[in-house]
Amino acid sequence: MNEQPINQNNSAEVKQKRMFSAIQPSGNLTLGNYLGAIKNWRILQDEYDSIFSVADLHALTVRQNPAELRKNTLGMAASLIACGIDAKKHPLFIQSHVAEHAELSWILSCFTMFGELSRMTQFKDKSKKNADNINAGLFTYPSLMAADILLYNTEVVPVGEDQRQHVELARDIAIRFNSIYGDVFNVPESFIPTYGARVKSLAEPTKKMSKSDDNQNAYVLILDDKDTVMRKFKRAVTDSEAEIVFREGKDGINNLLTIMSAFTGKSIAELEAEFAGKGYGDFKMAVGETVADSLAPIRERYDELMKDKAYLEECIKEGAERASYIACRVLSKVYKKVGLLPRIR
Ligand code: TRP
């Protein structure tokens, strides 16, 4: 597998940069989440001083079933570990377990402008999709995300393209706050790894692969079993030609080549040569096999973790403790700076 970090940072004297990222507990991870985000976290984790979180507070901005949310939150932590996040080395915690996130979020919302929040494209999109529940949390979502990032003196935030605007806003908030109170926050940078594959829907390959798609064949879940993976790839939409090449307009084939390349580490050109003259049916089966075989160990590890809750709980407990330790210090500095009266103990 092609898993070389871009900047090798092996020198012991160089202090590693702090990296923070989070993901919402939205049930199962898709192949899109995996190749677009989580795999990058895994590749980058040791190159940085990394912290990872499951953003359960963000999930509350849309209506949740409580039992389901609890299950998905623990399940997401297990998925991340199963995907190779080393939770013993890097803190992995549940956002609501570190109260400082909610606390700093309030302060930062007082330094975030109504106009800025109104311009967020995700807010506009989600307002359209949830027209009956455009709540204040959906609106102030970026202030909470800024708190997540700024609590850890974060320097680098690996995110997908859709979150870039939120990281930009976190920067603006940090700069604004610092200009009033001095250097309190580190000003973070978003980092959109260029080698992160953008996986498209298998049914409509011009659209992003998404779990909220009504058509279950449009997305592959990392916990899908082999039969399911094979069935979904067998049905993948291609085109009316018969040429396995990466070319504009061949969205279905381009997507399959991209997925295959991400899993095998082979370049698109190598794959084109390998499959030259082969039929689409064979190609789809080959991609399906590769994906299913690569996902199998992740699924096994996930099942193991879900059976051994004690280990999982130990990871998130330690993660929250380590995260709290940093978050507490940053938050108390902020409280002091803005003029809140210290609590008498
Ligand atoms: N909003 C992000 C998403 O939906 C998840 C997230 C929450 C996040 N807090 C974060 C990502 C802080 C990076 C940094 O994908």
mmCIF file with all atom_site columns, C-alpha atoms and ligand atoms in Angstrom, residues 20-24 41 53-55 58 95 101 122 126 141 144-149 154 157-160 162-163 166-167, ligand 1:
data_model
loop_
_atom_site.group_PDB
_atom_site.id
_atom_site.type_symbol
_atom_site.label_atom_id
_atom_site.label_alt_id
_atom_site.label_comp_id
_atom_site.label_asym_id
_atom_site.label_entity_id
_atom_site.label_seq_id
_atom_site.pdbx_PDB_ins_code
_atom_site.Cartn_x
_atom_site.Cartn_y
_atom_site.Cartn_z
_atom_site.occupancy
_atom_site.B_iso_or_equiv
_atom_site.pdbx_formal_charge
_atom_site.auth_seq_id
_atom_site.auth_comp_id
_atom_site.auth_asym_id
_atom_site.auth_atom_id
_atom_site.pdbx_PDB_model_num
ATOM   1  C CA  . PHE A 1 20  ? -6.653  17.489 15.427 1.00 0.00 ? 20  PHE A CA  1
ATOM   2  C CA  . SER A 1 21  ? -9.572  16.024 13.574 1.00 0.00 ? 21  SER A CA  1
ATOM   3  C CA  . ALA A 1 22  ? -13.028 14.738 14.364 1.00 0.00 ? 22  ALA A CA  1
ATOM   4  C CA  . ILE A 1 23  ? -15.840 12.849 12.735 1.00 0.00 ? 23  ILE A CA  1
ATOM   5  C CA  . GLN A 1 24  ? -19.524 12.698 13.521 1.00 0.00 ? 24  GLN A CA  1
ATOM   6  C CA  . TRP A 1 41  ? -5.611  10.064 9.622  1.00 0.00 ? 41  TRP A CA  1
ATOM   7  C CA  . SER A 1 53  ? -12.502 12.897 18.463 1.00 0.00 ? 53  SER A CA  1
ATOM   8  C CA  . VAL A 1 54  ? -15.980 11.556 17.790 1.00 0.00 ? 54  VAL A CA  1
ATOM   9  C CA  . ALA A 1 55  ? -18.130 14.685 17.480 1.00 0.00 ? 55  ALA A CA  1
ATOM   10 C CA  . HIS A 1 58  ? -22.282 18.119 16.478 1.00 0.00 ? 58  HIS A CA  1
ATOM   11 C CA  . GLN A 1 95  ? -16.436 15.141 22.294 1.00 0.00 ? 95  GLN A CA  1
ATOM   12 C CA  . HIS A 1 101 ? -15.674 21.823 24.151 1.00 0.00 ? 101 HIS A CA  1
ATOM   13 C CA  . GLN A 1 122 ? -23.042 23.716 4.936  1.00 0.00 ? 122 GLN A CA  1
ATOM   14 C CA  . LYS A 1 126 ? -28.521 21.623 5.839  1.00 0.00 ? 126 LYS A CA  1
ATOM   15 C CA  . TYR A 1 141 ? -22.068 24.519 14.526 1.00 0.00 ? 141 TYR A CA  1
ATOM   16 C CA  . LEU A 1 144 ? -18.302 24.448 18.321 1.00 0.00 ? 144 LEU A CA  1
ATOM   17 C CA  . MET A 1 145 ? -15.995 23.145 15.639 1.00 0.00 ? 145 MET A CA  1
ATOM   18 C CA  . ALA A 1 146 ? -13.678 26.115 16.236 1.00 0.00 ? 146 ALA A CA  1
ATOM   19 C CA  . ALA A 1 147 ? -13.678 25.218 19.941 1.00 0.00 ? 147 ALA A CA  1
ATOM   20 C CA  . ASP A 1 148 ? -12.747 21.614 19.095 1.00 0.00 ? 148 ASP A CA  1
ATOM   21 C CA  . ILE A 1 149 ? -9.791  22.821 17.111 1.00 0.00 ? 149 ILE A CA  1
ATOM   22 C CA  . THR A 1 154 ? -3.965  22.733 16.863 1.00 0.00 ? 154 THR A CA  1
ATOM   23 C CA  . VAL A 1 157 ? -6.626  20.036 10.693 1.00 0.00 ? 157 VAL A CA  1
ATOM   24 C CA  . PRO A 1 158 ? -7.003  17.320 8.064  1.00 0.00 ? 158 PRO A CA  1
ATOM   25 C CA  . VAL A 1 159 ? -10.513 17.612 6.648  1.00 0.00 ? 159 VAL A CA  1
ATOM   26 C CA  . GLY A 1 160 ? -12.452 17.010 3.489  1.00 0.00 ? 160 GLY A CA  1
ATOM   27 C CA  . ASP A 1 162 ? -16.630 20.319 2.572  1.00 0.00 ? 162 ASP A CA  1
ATOM   28 C CA  . GLN A 1 163 ? -15.141 21.354 5.940  1.00 0.00 ? 163 GLN A CA  1
ATOM   29 C CA  . HIS A 1 166 ? -15.366 25.833 8.778  1.00 0.00 ? 166 HIS A CA  1
ATOM   30 C CA  . VAL A 1 167 ? -11.628 25.585 9.411  1.00 0.00 ? 167 VAL A CA  1
HETATM 31 N N1  . TRP B 2 .   ? -17.749 18.927 11.170 1.00 0.00 ? 1   TRP B N1  1
HETATM 32 C C1  . TRP B 2 .   ? -16.886 17.827 10.827 1.00 0.00 ? 1   TRP B C1  1
HETATM 33 C C2  . TRP B 2 .   ? -17.578 16.942 9.810  1.00 0.00 ? 1   TRP B C2  1
HETATM 34 O O1  . TRP B 2 .   ? -18.792 16.840 9.809  1.00 0.00 ? 1   TRP B O1  1
HETATM 35 C C3  . TRP B 2 .   ? -16.537 17.018 12.040 1.00 0.00 ? 1   TRP B C3  1
HETATM 36 C C4  . TRP B 2 .   ? -15.788 17.844 13.020 1.00 0.00 ? 1   TRP B C4  1
HETATM 37 C C5  . TRP B 2 .   ? -16.253 18.321 14.210 1.00 0.00 ? 1   TRP B C5  1
HETATM 38 C C6  . TRP B 2 .   ? -14.454 18.297 12.891 1.00 0.00 ? 1   TRP B C6  1
HETATM 39 N N2  . TRP B 2 .   ? -15.310 19.027 14.832 1.00 0.00 ? 1   TRP B N2  1
HETATM 40 C C7  . TRP B 2 .   ? -14.175 19.033 14.074 1.00 0.00 ? 1   TRP B C7  1
HETATM 41 C C8  . TRP B 2 .   ? -13.470 18.127 11.908 1.00 0.00 ? 1   TRP B C8  1
HETATM 42 C C9  . TRP B 2 .   ? -12.936 19.640 14.272 1.00 0.00 ? 1   TRP B C9  1
HETATM 43 C C10 . TRP B 2 .   ? -12.229 18.734 12.122 1.00 0.00 ? 1   TRP B C10 1
HETATM 44 C C11 . TRP B 2 .   ? -11.966 19.480 13.282 1.00 0.00 ? 1   TRP B C11 1
HETATM 45 O O2  . TRP B 2 .   ? -16.909 16.322 9.022  1.00 0.00 ? 1   TRP B O2  1
#
